[in-house]
XYZ file of C-alpha atoms in Angstrom:
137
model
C -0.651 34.406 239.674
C -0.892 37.682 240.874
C -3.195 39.224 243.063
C -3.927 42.123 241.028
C -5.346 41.003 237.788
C -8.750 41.336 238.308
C -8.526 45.287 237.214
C -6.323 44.220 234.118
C -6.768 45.323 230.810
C -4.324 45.381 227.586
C -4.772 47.347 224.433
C -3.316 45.948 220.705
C -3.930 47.854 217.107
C -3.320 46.528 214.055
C -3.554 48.008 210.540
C -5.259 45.100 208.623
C -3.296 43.805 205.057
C -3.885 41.961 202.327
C -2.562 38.745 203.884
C -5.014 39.070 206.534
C -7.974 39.270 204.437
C -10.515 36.150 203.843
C -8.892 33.328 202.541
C -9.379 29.870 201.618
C -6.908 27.446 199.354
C -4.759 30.465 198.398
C -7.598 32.129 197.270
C -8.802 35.371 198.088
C -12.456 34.563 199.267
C -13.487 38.629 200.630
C -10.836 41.279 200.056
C -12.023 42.069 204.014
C -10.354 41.156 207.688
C -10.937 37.515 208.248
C -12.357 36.188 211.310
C -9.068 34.071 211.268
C -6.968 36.747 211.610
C -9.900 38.252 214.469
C -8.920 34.965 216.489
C -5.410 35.655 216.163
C -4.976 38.645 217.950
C -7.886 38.136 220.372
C -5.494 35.849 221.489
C -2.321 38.448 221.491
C -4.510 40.842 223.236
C -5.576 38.125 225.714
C -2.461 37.144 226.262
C -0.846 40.599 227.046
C -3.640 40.816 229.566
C -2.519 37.857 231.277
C 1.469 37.689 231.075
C 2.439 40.684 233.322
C 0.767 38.694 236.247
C 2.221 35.214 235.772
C 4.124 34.780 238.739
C 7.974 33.195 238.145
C 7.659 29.567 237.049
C 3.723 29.978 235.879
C 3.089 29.669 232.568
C -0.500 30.526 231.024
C -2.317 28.142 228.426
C -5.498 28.945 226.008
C -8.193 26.989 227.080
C -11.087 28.747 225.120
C -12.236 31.178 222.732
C -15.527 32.845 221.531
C -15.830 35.436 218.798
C -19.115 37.605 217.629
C -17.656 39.048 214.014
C -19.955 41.790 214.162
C -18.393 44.032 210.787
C -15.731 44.377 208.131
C -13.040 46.101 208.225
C -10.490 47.143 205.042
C -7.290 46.858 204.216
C -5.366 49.823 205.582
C -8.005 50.326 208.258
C -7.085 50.122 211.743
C -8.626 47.602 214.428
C -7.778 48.514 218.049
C -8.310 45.472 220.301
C -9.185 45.670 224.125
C -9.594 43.413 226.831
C -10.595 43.352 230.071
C -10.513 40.605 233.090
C -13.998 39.503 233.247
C -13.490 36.867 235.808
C -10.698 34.918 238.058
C -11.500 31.563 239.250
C -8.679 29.220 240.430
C -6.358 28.821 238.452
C -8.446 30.320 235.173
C -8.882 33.990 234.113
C -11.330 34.425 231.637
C -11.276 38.308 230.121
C -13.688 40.203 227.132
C -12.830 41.329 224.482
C -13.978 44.321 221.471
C -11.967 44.721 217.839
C -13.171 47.890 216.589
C -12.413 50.375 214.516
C -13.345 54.129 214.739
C -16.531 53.326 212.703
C -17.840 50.149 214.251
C -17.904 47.238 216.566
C -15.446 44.786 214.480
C -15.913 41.630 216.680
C -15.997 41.367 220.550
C -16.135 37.957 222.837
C -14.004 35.885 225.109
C -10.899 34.445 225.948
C -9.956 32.128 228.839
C -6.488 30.766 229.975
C -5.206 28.666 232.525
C -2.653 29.356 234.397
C -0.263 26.301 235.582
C 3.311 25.625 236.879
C 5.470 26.005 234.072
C 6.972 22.334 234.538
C 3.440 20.883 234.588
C 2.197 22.128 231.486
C 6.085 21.294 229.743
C 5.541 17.653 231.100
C 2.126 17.726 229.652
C 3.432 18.743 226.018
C 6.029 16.127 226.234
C 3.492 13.923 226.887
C 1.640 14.174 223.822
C 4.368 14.789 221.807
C 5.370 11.407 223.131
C 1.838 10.061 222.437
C 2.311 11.111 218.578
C 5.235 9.779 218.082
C 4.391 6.696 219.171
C 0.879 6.584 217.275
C 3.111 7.196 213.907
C 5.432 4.193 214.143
């Protein structure tokens, strides 16, 4: 990983739509952004923080996630995400986050990663897809 990630940030917006609204069994539950969705691009956000640093052959891996849904926001309304390296420890980085819109505080929290050799976390994959495959037969 890259030296200079501790002073990282990355910026997403998203216009919320119907399909992102509150939803359960096909149903419509709140015609309002889902904390679902919130995860979802806490993650995107998180992850444009991170993969401008990964060094040739790294490869970064979710390892955590908190979320404070603070507000609604509407369909059509626009949710600008930002987050920020809050720590880098090893081989973790661990970065805030805010969702809001330009009438409130949406959701904020945290997101860590690890960062690993990209042939140790493929061998790891292929291990549990091994391990499933097995457990079916």
């Amino acid at each position: 990983m890259l030296p200079d990630i501790s002073s990282s940030s990355a910026e997403l917006s998203v216009i919320v739509t119907a399909e992102m609204t509150a939803r359960l069994d096909g149903r419509e539950i709140h015609p309002v952004y889902s904390t679902f969705w919130i995860a979802h691009h806490a993650e995107i956000v998180a992850r444009r923080l991170l993969e401008p640093h990964l060094e040739p052959g790294e490869e970064g891996i979710g390892t955590a996630l908190t979320i404070n849904h603070r507000s609604m926001a509407v369909i059509g309304e626009t949710v600008v995400y930002h987050a920020v390296v809050l720590e880098v420890g090893g081989r973790r980085v661990r970065c805030s986050w805010t969702a809001k819109t330009p009438r409130a505080l949406i959701a904020e929290g945290t997101q860590e990663q690890a960062v690993l050799p990209a042939e140790v976390l493929r061998a790891r994959v292929a291990e549990v897809y091994a391990a499933h495959t097995s457990a079916k037969t």
